[in-house]
Amino acid sequence: MNKNKVIEAVQERLFEMQDIEYRDFHAKLMPTINKDVIIGVRTPALRKFAREYGKTADAKIFMTALPHTYYEENNLHGFLIEGMKEYSQCVDALDQFLPYVDNWATCDLMAPKILKKHLPELELKIDEWLASDHTYTIRYGIGMLMRFYLDEAFKPEYLNKVAGVKSEEYYVRMMTAWYFATALTKQYQAALPYIEKVRLEKWTHNKAIQKAIESYRITDEQKKYLRTLKVK
């Protein structure tokens, strides 16, 4: 099947799963995306389709058809990457796809399990992503540090990597805040000096504190102290 036929077949299948009410609701969560490119497919249904579709020869053709037209096509692409079993293939696919990611939801849904088995190599790739000039590539790099490197693989220098990201983009700053809020819940003693010394710009600093205080993993005493560190 040629590329155009593959695209048509995927789009036809996605529209068969369309839920208009869900589309209208979901569109409100993504102000950067034109509602006209959101079909309205619920995530469980899309994941199931991705598992089935990933076994077909057409899936490889579909993944070369960039940029995609619809939001759900992008999410399908992300789920197909998630299903990859080889590290190098997965990273190559991410490098090809990330420049086309245009929203936080597609960016954040991709968490291939194979990456966790290759953390030393992935760290070098994350450095490349953090140095990108593309909003969602940077966000993805921060997200990977948050997902895979705040527990047993944690090193204090990772905090410095994220604090060193300079961007005026809302979705980068929000992910930075989310990262430090999570770091405060998992690596409190290491992360706290970044808040005490105001290593982040004001908005991100305060948002990190806000999100940390909302966590049940932060003690009441810690929350009380963090509130005193907000920048006015």
mmCIF file of C-alpha atoms in Angstrom:
data_model
loop_
_atom_site.group_PDB
_atom_site.id
_atom_site.type_symbol
_atom_site.label_atom_id
_atom_site.label_comp_id
_atom_site.label_asym_id
_atom_site.label_seq_id
_atom_site.Cartn_x
_atom_site.Cartn_y
_atom_site.Cartn_z
ATOM 1 C CA MET A 1 0.000 0.000 0.000
ATOM 2 C CA ASN A 2 1.372 3.439 -0.898
ATOM 3 C CA LYS A 3 1.802 6.232 1.641
ATOM 4 C CA ASN A 4 -1.379 8.134 0.718
ATOM 5 C CA LYS A 5 -3.476 4.989 0.998
ATOM 6 C CA VAL A 6 -1.936 4.202 4.383
ATOM 7 C CA ILE A 7 -2.748 7.680 5.668
ATOM 8 C CA GLU A 8 -6.323 7.483 4.367
ATOM 9 C CA ALA A 9 -6.827 4.092 6.004
ATOM 10 C CA VAL A 10 -5.540 5.327 9.367
ATOM 11 C CA GLN A 11 -7.674 8.449 9.281
ATOM 12 C CA GLU A 12 -10.750 6.424 8.352
ATOM 13 C CA ARG A 13 -10.148 4.115 11.305
ATOM 14 C CA LEU A 14 -9.622 7.022 13.692
ATOM 15 C CA PHE A 15 -12.869 8.685 12.651
ATOM 16 C CA GLU A 16 -14.685 5.401 13.242
ATOM 17 C CA MET A 17 -13.631 5.747 16.898
ATOM 18 C CA GLN A 18 -14.613 9.404 17.165
ATOM 19 C CA ASP A 19 -16.337 10.683 20.308
ATOM 20 C CA ILE A 20 -17.512 14.266 19.708
ATOM 21 C CA GLU A 21 -18.140 15.060 23.383
ATOM 22 C CA TYR A 22 -14.681 13.835 24.279
ATOM 23 C CA ARG A 23 -13.189 15.926 21.468
ATOM 24 C CA ASP A 24 -14.897 19.072 22.744
ATOM 25 C CA PHE A 25 -13.726 18.417 26.286
ATOM 26 C CA HIS A 26 -10.169 17.498 25.310
ATOM 27 C CA ALA A 27 -9.795 20.516 23.030
ATOM 28 C CA LYS A 28 -10.168 22.796 26.051
ATOM 29 C CA LEU A 29 -7.077 21.213 27.603
ATOM 30 C CA MET A 30 -4.920 22.044 24.590
ATOM 31 C CA PRO A 31 -5.214 25.735 23.734
ATOM 32 C CA THR A 32 -2.296 25.541 21.303
ATOM 33 C CA ILE A 33 -4.096 23.052 19.044
ATOM 34 C CA ASN A 34 -6.751 23.947 16.476
ATOM 35 C CA LYS A 35 -9.919 22.076 17.421
ATOM 36 C CA ASP A 36 -10.408 21.118 13.767
ATOM 37 C CA VAL A 37 -7.431 18.741 13.902
ATOM 38 C CA ILE A 38 -8.718 16.916 16.986
ATOM 39 C CA ILE A 39 -10.850 13.912 16.057
ATOM 40 C CA GLY A 40 -11.809 12.875 19.581
ATOM 41 C CA VAL A 41 -10.538 9.342 20.157
ATOM 42 C CA ARG A 42 -10.300 8.179 23.753
ATOM 43 C CA THR A 43 -6.822 7.111 24.832
ATOM 44 C CA PRO A 44 -7.633 3.450 25.722
ATOM 45 C CA ALA A 45 -9.145 2.934 22.268
ATOM 46 C CA LEU A 46 -6.169 4.582 20.579
ATOM 47 C CA ARG A 47 -3.685 2.502 22.584
ATOM 48 C CA LYS A 48 -5.508 -0.693 21.625
ATOM 49 C CA PHE A 49 -5.472 0.308 17.972
ATOM 50 C CA ALA A 50 -1.741 1.121 18.206
ATOM 51 C CA ARG A 51 -0.965 -2.331 19.615
ATOM 52 C CA GLU A 52 -2.772 -3.968 16.712
ATOM 53 C CA TYR A 53 -1.544 -1.573 14.047
ATOM 54 C CA GLY A 54 2.077 -1.791 15.189
ATOM 55 C CA LYS A 55 2.177 -5.415 14.042
ATOM 56 C CA THR A 56 1.407 -4.460 10.439
ATOM 57 C CA ALA A 57 3.766 -3.462 7.639
ATOM 58 C CA ASP A 58 1.716 -0.310 7.097
ATOM 59 C CA ALA A 59 2.792 1.049 10.487
ATOM 60 C CA LYS A 60 6.333 1.694 9.238
ATOM 61 C CA ILE A 61 4.968 3.553 6.230
ATOM 62 C CA PHE A 62 2.649 5.610 8.440
ATOM 63 C CA MET A 63 5.566 6.704 10.624
ATOM 64 C CA THR A 64 7.336 8.209 7.605
ATOM 65 C CA ALA A 65 4.284 10.328 6.747
ATOM 66 C CA LEU A 66 5.332 13.455 8.643
ATOM 67 C CA PRO A 67 3.921 15.890 9.452
ATOM 68 C CA HIS A 68 0.622 14.265 10.334
ATOM 69 C CA THR A 69 -2.656 16.105 9.912
ATOM 70 C CA TYR A 70 -4.560 15.097 13.035
ATOM 71 C CA TYR A 71 -3.726 15.190 16.734
ATOM 72 C CA GLU A 72 -4.659 11.526 17.094
ATOM 73 C CA GLU A 73 -2.291 10.599 14.271
ATOM 74 C CA ASN A 74 0.495 12.162 16.312
ATOM 75 C CA ASN A 75 -0.591 10.247 19.395
ATOM 76 C CA LEU A 76 -0.782 7.029 17.400
ATOM 77 C CA HIS A 77 2.767 7.706 16.226
ATOM 78 C CA GLY A 78 3.828 8.197 19.845
ATOM 79 C CA PHE A 79 2.221 4.942 20.946
ATOM 80 C CA LEU A 80 3.926 3.088 18.079
ATOM 81 C CA ILE A 81 7.274 4.407 19.330
ATOM 82 C CA GLU A 82 6.364 3.245 22.841
ATOM 83 C CA GLY A 83 5.954 -0.279 21.521
ATOM 84 C CA MET A 84 9.469 -0.513 20.079
ATOM 85 C CA LYS A 85 11.707 -3.160 21.648
ATOM 86 C CA GLU A 86 15.135 -2.001 20.410
ATOM 87 C CA TYR A 87 16.787 1.022 22.018
ATOM 88 C CA SER A 88 18.517 2.423 18.938
ATOM 89 C CA GLN A 89 15.382 2.068 16.830
ATOM 90 C CA CYS A 90 13.338 3.803 19.522
ATOM 91 C CA VAL A 91 15.723 6.749 19.905
ATOM 92 C CA ASP A 92 16.009 7.185 16.145
ATOM 93 C CA ALA A 93 12.212 7.245 15.907
ATOM 94 C CA LEU A 94 12.024 9.840 18.690
ATOM 95 C CA ASP A 95 14.597 12.026 16.961
ATOM 96 C CA GLN A 96 12.578 11.888 13.758
ATOM 97 C CA PHE A 97 9.251 12.567 15.453
ATOM 98 C CA LEU A 98 9.962 15.095 18.231
ATOM 99 C CA PRO A 99 10.479 18.061 15.864
ATOM 100 C CA TYR A 100 6.884 17.577 14.703
ATOM 101 C CA VAL A 101 5.329 17.361 18.179
ATOM 102 C CA ASP A 102 3.242 20.490 18.729
ATOM 103 C CA ASN A 103 1.471 19.993 22.066
ATOM 104 C CA TRP A 104 2.133 18.919 25.640
ATOM 105 C CA ALA A 105 -0.164 15.886 25.570
ATOM 106 C CA THR A 106 1.540 14.118 22.673
ATOM 107 C CA CYS A 107 4.915 15.015 24.156
ATOM 108 C CA ASP A 108 4.140 13.594 27.578
ATOM 109 C CA LEU A 109 2.478 10.343 26.521
ATOM 110 C CA MET A 110 5.638 8.791 25.082
ATOM 111 C CA ALA A 111 7.457 6.749 27.734
ATOM 112 C CA PRO A 112 8.988 3.728 25.975
ATOM 113 C CA LYS A 113 9.935 1.033 28.493
ATOM 114 C CA ILE A 114 13.059 0.154 26.520
ATOM 115 C CA LEU A 115 14.602 3.507 27.476
ATOM 116 C CA LYS A 116 14.781 2.563 31.154
ATOM 117 C CA LYS A 117 17.062 -0.347 30.271
ATOM 118 C CA HIS A 118 19.603 1.998 28.680
ATOM 119 C CA LEU A 119 19.913 4.887 31.126
ATOM 120 C CA PRO A 120 23.631 5.653 30.557
ATOM 121 C CA GLU A 121 23.121 6.002 26.785
ATOM 122 C CA LEU A 122 19.831 7.821 27.264
ATOM 123 C CA GLU A 123 21.511 10.446 29.448
ATOM 124 C CA LEU A 124 23.657 11.527 26.495
ATOM 125 C CA LYS A 125 20.598 11.720 24.262
ATOM 126 C CA ILE A 126 18.747 13.782 26.871
ATOM 127 C CA ASP A 127 21.593 16.299 26.810
ATOM 128 C CA GLU A 128 20.979 16.708 23.071
ATOM 129 C CA TRP A 129 17.257 17.173 23.607
ATOM 130 C CA LEU A 130 17.793 19.783 26.324
ATOM 131 C CA ALA A 131 20.025 21.744 23.934
ATOM 132 C CA SER A 132 17.333 21.832 21.255
ATOM 133 C CA ASP A 133 15.562 25.032 20.198
ATOM 134 C CA HIS A 134 12.254 23.170 19.843
ATOM 135 C CA THR A 135 9.852 23.564 22.763
ATOM 136 C CA TYR A 136 8.578 20.003 22.956
ATOM 137 C CA THR A 137 11.958 18.381 22.377
ATOM 138 C CA ILE A 138 13.262 20.265 25.419
ATOM 139 C CA ARG A 139 10.142 19.383 27.378
ATOM 140 C CA TYR A 140 10.570 15.731 26.460
ATOM 141 C CA GLY A 141 14.155 15.727 27.696
ATOM 142 C CA ILE A 142 13.125 17.200 31.042
ATOM 143 C CA GLY A 143 10.300 14.705 31.238
ATOM 144 C CA MET A 144 12.689 11.803 30.748
ATOM 145 C CA LEU A 145 14.924 13.077 33.554
ATOM 146 C CA MET A 146 11.862 13.294 35.768
ATOM 147 C CA ARG A 147 10.532 9.872 34.824
ATOM 148 C CA PHE A 148 13.708 7.778 34.906
ATOM 149 C CA TYR A 149 16.328 9.629 36.959
ATOM 150 C CA LEU A 150 14.737 10.733 40.226
ATOM 151 C CA ASP A 151 14.803 7.375 41.985
ATOM 152 C CA GLU A 152 17.651 4.841 42.133
ATOM 153 C CA ALA A 153 19.360 6.380 39.064
ATOM 154 C CA PHE A 154 19.394 9.871 40.582
ATOM 155 C CA LYS A 155 22.520 12.033 40.520
ATOM 156 C CA PRO A 156 22.597 15.606 41.909
ATOM 157 C CA GLU A 157 23.951 16.974 38.621
ATOM 158 C CA TYR A 158 20.665 16.165 36.932
ATOM 159 C CA LEU A 159 19.059 18.976 38.908
ATOM 160 C CA ASN A 160 21.649 21.325 37.466
ATOM 161 C CA LYS A 161 20.871 20.182 33.934
ATOM 162 C CA VAL A 162 17.215 21.142 34.317
ATOM 163 C CA ALA A 163 17.936 24.373 36.204
ATOM 164 C CA GLY A 164 20.255 25.315 33.360
ATOM 165 C CA VAL A 165 17.520 25.180 30.728
ATOM 166 C CA LYS A 166 16.682 28.736 29.696
ATOM 167 C CA SER A 167 13.418 29.215 27.867
ATOM 168 C CA GLU A 168 10.527 31.652 27.779
ATOM 169 C CA GLU A 169 8.195 28.935 26.482
ATOM 170 C CA TYR A 170 5.329 28.219 28.863
ATOM 171 C CA TYR A 171 5.377 24.471 28.284
ATOM 172 C CA VAL A 172 9.102 24.251 28.992
ATOM 173 C CA ARG A 173 8.805 26.336 32.151
ATOM 174 C CA MET A 174 5.854 24.273 33.345
ATOM 175 C CA MET A 175 7.761 21.023 32.851
ATOM 176 C CA THR A 176 10.743 22.510 34.709
ATOM 177 C CA ALA A 177 8.443 23.381 37.607
ATOM 178 C CA TRP A 178 6.914 19.914 37.520
ATOM 179 C CA TYR A 179 10.387 18.377 37.543
ATOM 180 C CA PHE A 180 11.510 20.328 40.603
ATOM 181 C CA ALA A 181 8.245 19.703 42.409
ATOM 182 C CA THR A 182 8.732 15.981 41.834
ATOM 183 C CA ALA A 183 12.399 16.244 42.832
ATOM 184 C CA LEU A 184 11.317 17.814 46.115
ATOM 185 C CA THR A 185 9.095 14.810 46.796
ATOM 186 C CA LYS A 186 11.765 12.241 45.921
ATOM 187 C CA GLN A 187 15.120 13.936 46.534
ATOM 188 C CA TYR A 188 14.181 16.690 48.973
ATOM 189 C CA GLN A 189 17.605 17.434 50.453
ATOM 190 C CA ALA A 190 19.261 17.622 47.031
ATOM 191 C CA ALA A 191 16.514 19.708 45.405
ATOM 192 C CA LEU A 192 15.838 22.131 48.250
ATOM 193 C CA PRO A 193 18.943 24.330 47.713
ATOM 194 C CA TYR A 194 17.726 25.137 44.198
ATOM 195 C CA ILE A 195 14.602 26.615 45.766
ATOM 196 C CA GLU A 196 16.365 28.247 48.704
ATOM 197 C CA LYS A 197 18.869 29.934 46.397
ATOM 198 C CA VAL A 198 16.201 30.809 43.794
ATOM 199 C CA ARG A 199 18.036 29.057 40.958
ATOM 200 C CA LEU A 200 14.904 29.127 38.792
ATOM 201 C CA GLU A 201 13.236 32.181 37.298
ATOM 202 C CA LYS A 202 10.422 33.621 39.423
ATOM 203 C CA TRP A 203 7.367 32.069 37.755
ATOM 204 C CA THR A 204 8.913 28.597 37.547
ATOM 205 C CA HIS A 205 10.230 28.864 41.106
ATOM 206 C CA ASN A 206 6.808 29.681 42.522
ATOM 207 C CA LYS A 207 5.042 27.092 40.376
ATOM 208 C CA ALA A 208 7.453 24.387 41.563
ATOM 209 C CA ILE A 209 6.688 25.296 45.163
ATOM 210 C CA GLN A 210 2.942 25.313 44.475
ATOM 211 C CA LYS A 211 3.006 21.876 42.835
ATOM 212 C CA ALA A 212 5.230 20.442 45.577
ATOM 213 C CA ILE A 213 2.898 21.721 48.292
ATOM 214 C CA GLU A 214 0.005 19.996 46.526
ATOM 215 C CA SER A 215 1.772 16.638 46.859
ATOM 216 C CA TYR A 216 0.846 14.229 49.643
ATOM 217 C CA ARG A 217 4.480 13.068 49.662
ATOM 218 C CA ILE A 218 5.614 16.417 51.102
ATOM 219 C CA THR A 219 5.277 16.622 54.897
ATOM 220 C CA ASP A 220 3.313 19.388 56.590
ATOM 221 C CA GLU A 221 6.543 20.755 58.018
ATOM 222 C CA GLN A 222 8.169 20.814 54.591
ATOM 223 C CA LYS A 223 5.123 22.508 53.083
ATOM 224 C CA LYS A 224 5.233 25.179 55.762
ATOM 225 C CA TYR A 225 8.884 25.903 55.016
ATOM 226 C CA LEU A 226 8.409 25.873 51.241
ATOM 227 C CA ARG A 227 5.668 28.488 51.537
ATOM 228 C CA THR A 228 8.217 30.850 53.115
ATOM 229 C CA LEU A 229 10.416 30.488 50.027
ATOM 230 C CA LYS A 230 7.926 31.895 47.525
ATOM 231 C CA VAL A 231 9.190 34.934 45.628
ATOM 232 C CA LYS A 232 6.894 37.951 45.559
#
